[in-house]
Structures are given as structure tokens and as C-alpha cells.
Amino acid sequence: MTHEDFLCKQNNERHTGMAVAAEKGLDTVLAFWSAEEADYLEYFVTEAQKRNIYTPYDLTELEHDEYEEKWNGFCDAYFA
């Protein structure tokens, strides 16, 4: 598989893009973000690592309502 086999538009749903890339067999995903996002992405990565999340395979699949509650709650608390 090459980079041409998989293209994921960058958006706020990076988890989904990483999970799809992993399902397609890619072991490396390049990501680009704005300078504004860089301010908080390091914190988010550190928080994921504290929860033993290093790859998309480490994520727990949730029902949509539970995902919204947990993810939006986490983001709301951070950006408050």
C-alpha cells in the first residue's frame, strides 16, 4: 500500500483518520496542524500516553453518545 492508496482529509476527527489508516494496514501517518493547534496538541498527546494510548489500536470503541460525552467533556474542560 502506498500513500496514494489512502487519503484522509485533515479535520478535527483525527482519531477516525488514524483508525482507518491502521485498518488499511498503514503503520505511519503524517499529520500537519496549524501553529494554533500546536499549542494544545502536545498536551493532548501527553494525556493520551498517560492513558496508555499510543496507537489507534489502543483506543476503546464507544457508542456515539458516550464518545461525545467523554471527548467533548475533555475538550470543554481543557478549553474552559
CSV table of N, CA and C in Angstrom, one decimal:
chain,number,residue,atom,x,y,z
A,1,MET,N,0.8,-1.2,0.0
A,1,MET,CA,0.0,0.0,0.0
A,1,MET,C,0.9,1.2,0.0
A,2,THR,N,0.5,2.2,-0.8
A,2,THR,CA,1.3,3.5,-0.8
A,2,THR,C,0.4,4.6,-0.3
A,3,HIS,N,1.0,5.8,-0.2
A,3,HIS,CA,0.3,6.9,0.3
A,3,HIS,C,-0.9,7.3,-0.7
A,4,GLU,N,-0.8,6.9,-1.9
A,4,GLU,CA,-1.8,7.1,-2.9
A,4,GLU,C,-3.0,6.2,-2.7
A,5,ASP,N,-2.9,5.2,-1.9
A,5,ASP,CA,-4.0,4.3,-1.6
A,5,ASP,C,-4.9,4.8,-0.5
A,6,PHE,N,-4.4,5.7,0.2
A,6,PHE,CA,-5.2,6.2,1.3
A,6,PHE,C,-5.0,7.7,1.5
A,7,LEU,N,-6.1,8.5,1.5
A,7,LEU,CA,-6.1,9.9,1.7
A,7,LEU,C,-7.2,10.3,2.6
A,8,CYS,N,-6.8,10.9,3.7
A,8,CYS,CA,-7.8,11.3,4.7
A,8,CYS,C,-7.6,12.8,4.9
A,9,LYS,N,-8.7,13.5,4.6
A,9,LYS,CA,-8.7,15.0,4.7
A,9,LYS,C,-8.5,15.3,6.2
A,10,GLN,N,-7.6,16.2,6.5
A,10,GLN,CA,-7.3,16.6,7.8
A,10,GLN,C,-8.5,17.4,8.4
A,11,ASN,N,-8.9,17.0,9.5
A,11,ASN,CA,-10.0,17.8,10.2
A,11,ASN,C,-9.9,17.6,11.7
A,12,ASN,N,-11.0,17.9,12.4
A,12,ASN,CA,-10.9,17.7,13.8
A,12,ASN,C,-11.1,16.3,14.3
A,13,GLU,N,-11.4,15.4,13.4
A,13,GLU,CA,-11.6,14.0,13.7
A,13,GLU,C,-10.4,13.2,13.4
A,14,ARG,N,-9.2,13.5,13.9
A,14,ARG,CA,-8.0,12.8,13.6
A,14,ARG,C,-8.0,11.3,14.1
A,15,HIS,N,-8.8,11.1,15.2
A,15,HIS,CA,-8.9,9.7,15.7
A,15,HIS,C,-9.4,8.8,14.6
A,16,THR,N,-10.5,9.2,13.9
A,16,THR,CA,-11.1,8.4,12.9
A,16,THR,C,-10.1,8.2,11.7
A,17,GLY,N,-9.4,9.2,11.3
A,17,GLY,CA,-8.4,9.0,10.3
A,17,GLY,C,-7.3,8.1,10.6
A,18,MET,N,-6.8,8.1,11.8
A,18,MET,CA,-5.8,7.2,12.3
A,18,MET,C,-6.3,5.8,12.3
A,19,ALA,N,-7.5,5.6,12.8
A,19,ALA,CA,-8.1,4.3,12.9
A,19,ALA,C,-8.3,3.7,11.5
A,20,VAL,N,-8.8,4.5,10.6
A,20,VAL,CA,-9.0,4.0,9.2
A,20,VAL,C,-7.6,3.6,8.6
A,21,ALA,N,-6.6,4.5,8.8
A,21,ALA,CA,-5.3,4.2,8.3
A,21,ALA,C,-4.7,2.9,8.8
A,22,ALA,N,-4.9,2.7,10.1
A,22,ALA,CA,-4.5,1.4,10.7
A,22,ALA,C,-5.2,0.2,10.1
A,23,GLU,N,-6.5,0.4,10.0
A,23,GLU,CA,-7.3,-0.7,9.3
A,23,GLU,C,-6.8,-1.0,7.9
A,24,LYS,N,-6.3,0.0,7.2
A,24,LYS,CA,-5.9,-0.2,5.9
A,24,LYS,C,-4.4,-0.7,5.8
A,25,GLY,N,-3.8,-0.9,7.0
A,25,GLY,CA,-2.5,-1.5,7.1
A,25,GLY,C,-1.4,-0.5,7.1
A,26,LEU,N,-1.6,0.8,7.2
A,26,LEU,CA,-0.6,1.7,7.3
A,26,LEU,C,0.0,1.8,8.7
A,27,ASP,N,1.3,1.8,8.8
A,27,ASP,CA,1.9,1.9,10.1
A,27,ASP,C,2.5,3.3,10.4
A,28,THR,N,2.4,4.2,9.5
A,28,THR,CA,2.8,5.6,9.7
A,28,THR,C,1.8,6.5,9.0
A,29,VAL,N,1.5,7.5,9.8
A,29,VAL,CA,0.5,8.5,9.3
A,29,VAL,C,1.2,9.9,9.5
A,30,LEU,N,1.3,10.7,8.5
A,30,LEU,CA,1.9,12.0,8.6
A,30,LEU,C,0.7,13.0,8.9
A,31,ALA,N,0.9,13.9,9.8
A,31,ALA,CA,-0.1,14.8,10.2
A,31,ALA,C,0.5,16.2,10.2
A,32,PHE,N,-0.4,17.1,9.8
A,32,PHE,CA,0.0,18.6,9.7
A,32,PHE,C,-1.0,19.3,10.5
A,33,TRP,N,-0.6,20.3,11.2
A,33,TRP,CA,-1.5,21.1,12.0
A,33,TRP,C,-1.0,22.6,12.1
A,34,SER,N,-2.0,23.4,12.4
A,34,SER,CA,-1.6,24.9,12.5
A,34,SER,C,-0.8,25.2,13.7
A,35,ALA,N,-0.2,26.3,13.7
A,35,ALA,CA,0.5,26.8,14.9
A,35,ALA,C,-0.4,26.9,16.1
A,36,GLU,N,-1.6,27.3,15.9
A,36,GLU,CA,-2.6,27.4,17.0
A,36,GLU,C,-2.9,26.0,17.6
A,37,GLU,N,-3.0,25.0,16.8
A,37,GLU,CA,-3.2,23.7,17.3
A,37,GLU,C,-2.0,23.1,18.0
A,38,ALA,N,-0.9,23.5,17.6
A,38,ALA,CA,0.4,23.0,18.2
A,38,ALA,C,0.4,23.4,19.7
A,39,ASP,N,-0.3,24.4,20.1
A,39,ASP,CA,-0.3,24.9,21.5
A,39,ASP,C,-0.9,23.8,22.4
A,40,TYR,N,-1.9,23.1,21.9
A,40,TYR,CA,-2.6,22.2,22.8
A,40,TYR,C,-2.4,20.7,22.4
A,41,LEU,N,-1.9,20.4,21.2
A,41,LEU,CA,-1.7,19.0,20.8
A,41,LEU,C,-0.7,18.3,21.6
A,42,GLU,N,0.4,19.0,22.0
A,42,GLU,CA,1.4,18.3,22.9
A,42,GLU,C,0.7,17.9,24.2
A,43,TYR,N,-0.2,18.7,24.8
A,43,TYR,CA,-0.9,18.3,26.0
A,43,TYR,C,-1.8,17.1,25.7
A,44,PHE,N,-2.5,17.1,24.6
A,44,PHE,CA,-3.4,16.0,24.3
A,44,PHE,C,-2.6,14.7,24.1
A,45,VAL,N,-1.5,14.8,23.5
A,45,VAL,CA,-0.7,13.6,23.3
A,45,VAL,C,-0.2,13.1,24.7
A,46,THR,N,0.2,14.0,25.5
A,46,THR,CA,0.7,13.6,26.8
A,46,THR,C,-0.4,12.9,27.6
A,47,GLU,N,-1.6,13.5,27.5
A,47,GLU,CA,-2.8,12.9,28.2
A,47,GLU,C,-3.1,11.5,27.7
A,48,ALA,N,-3.0,11.3,26.4
A,48,ALA,CA,-3.3,10.0,25.7
A,48,ALA,C,-2.2,9.0,26.3
A,49,GLN,N,-1.0,9.4,26.3
A,49,GLN,CA,0.1,8.5,26.8
A,49,GLN,C,-0.1,8.1,28.3
A,50,LYS,N,-0.6,9.0,29.1
A,50,LYS,CA,-0.9,8.7,30.5
A,50,LYS,C,-2.0,7.6,30.6
A,51,ARG,N,-2.8,7.6,29.5
A,51,ARG,CA,-3.9,6.6,29.5
A,51,ARG,C,-3.5,5.3,28.7
A,52,ASN,N,-2.2,5.2,28.4
A,52,ASN,CA,-1.6,4.1,27.6
A,52,ASN,C,-2.2,4.0,26.2
A,53,ILE,N,-2.4,5.2,25.6
A,53,ILE,CA,-2.9,5.2,24.2
A,53,ILE,C,-1.7,5.7,23.4
A,54,TYR,N,-1.2,4.8,22.6
A,54,TYR,CA,-0.1,5.2,21.7
A,54,TYR,C,-0.4,5.0,20.3
A,55,THR,N,-1.4,4.1,20.0
A,55,THR,CA,-1.8,3.9,18.6
A,55,THR,C,-3.3,3.8,18.5
A,56,PRO,N,-3.8,3.9,17.3
A,56,PRO,CA,-5.3,3.8,17.2
A,56,PRO,C,-5.8,2.5,17.8
A,57,TYR,N,-5.0,1.4,17.8
A,57,TYR,CA,-5.5,0.2,18.4
A,57,TYR,C,-5.7,0.2,19.9
A,58,ASP,N,-5.1,1.2,20.5
A,58,ASP,CA,-5.3,1.4,22.0
A,58,ASP,C,-6.5,2.1,22.4
A,59,LEU,N,-7.2,2.7,21.4
A,59,LEU,CA,-8.5,3.4,21.7
A,59,LEU,C,-9.6,2.4,21.9
A,60,THR,N,-10.5,2.8,22.8
A,60,THR,CA,-11.6,2.0,23.1
A,60,THR,C,-12.8,2.5,22.3
A,61,GLU,N,-13.4,1.5,21.6
A,61,GLU,CA,-14.6,1.9,20.7
A,61,GLU,C,-15.8,2.2,21.6
A,62,LEU,N,-16.4,3.3,21.4
A,62,LEU,CA,-17.5,3.8,22.3
A,62,LEU,C,-18.7,4.0,21.4
A,63,GLU,N,-19.9,3.9,22.0
A,63,GLU,CA,-21.1,4.3,21.4
A,63,GLU,C,-21.0,5.8,21.1
A,64,HIS,N,-21.7,6.3,20.1
A,64,HIS,CA,-21.5,7.8,19.8
A,64,HIS,C,-21.8,8.7,20.9
A,65,ASP,N,-22.9,8.4,21.6
A,65,ASP,CA,-23.3,9.3,22.8
A,65,ASP,C,-22.2,9.3,23.8
A,66,GLU,N,-21.7,8.2,24.2
A,66,GLU,CA,-20.6,8.1,25.2
A,66,GLU,C,-19.4,8.8,24.7
A,67,TYR,N,-19.0,8.6,23.4
A,67,TYR,CA,-17.9,9.3,22.8
A,67,TYR,C,-18.1,10.8,23.0
A,68,GLU,N,-19.2,11.3,22.5
A,68,GLU,CA,-19.5,12.7,22.6
A,68,GLU,C,-19.4,13.3,24.0
A,69,GLU,N,-19.9,12.5,25.0
A,69,GLU,CA,-19.9,13.0,26.4
A,69,GLU,C,-18.4,13.0,26.9
A,70,LYS,N,-17.7,12.0,26.6
A,70,LYS,CA,-16.3,11.9,27.1
A,70,LYS,C,-15.4,12.9,26.4
A,71,TRP,N,-15.4,12.8,25.1
A,71,TRP,CA,-14.5,13.7,24.3
A,71,TRP,C,-14.8,15.1,24.5
A,72,ASN,N,-16.1,15.5,24.3
A,72,ASN,CA,-16.5,16.9,24.4
A,72,ASN,C,-16.3,17.4,25.9
A,73,GLY,N,-16.5,16.5,26.8
A,73,GLY,CA,-16.2,16.9,28.2
A,73,GLY,C,-14.7,17.2,28.4
A,74,PHE,N,-13.9,16.3,27.9
A,74,PHE,CA,-12.4,16.5,28.0
A,74,PHE,C,-12.0,17.8,27.3
A,75,CYS,N,-12.5,18.1,26.1
A,75,CYS,CA,-12.1,19.3,25.4
A,75,CYS,C,-12.7,20.5,26.1
A,76,ASP,N,-14.0,20.5,26.5
A,76,ASP,CA,-14.6,21.6,27.2
A,76,ASP,C,-13.8,22.0,28.5
A,77,ALA,N,-13.3,20.9,29.2
A,77,ALA,CA,-12.6,21.2,30.4
A,77,ALA,C,-11.2,21.9,30.1
A,78,TYR,N,-10.6,21.4,29.0
A,78,TYR,CA,-9.3,22.0,28.6
A,78,TYR,C,-9.4,23.4,28.1
A,79,PHE,N,-10.4,23.7,27.3
A,79,PHE,CA,-10.5,25.0,26.7
A,79,PHE,C,-11.3,26.0,27.5
A,80,ALA,N,-11.8,25.6,28.7
A,80,ALA,CA,-12.6,26.5,29.6
A,80,ALA,C,-11.7,27.6,30.1
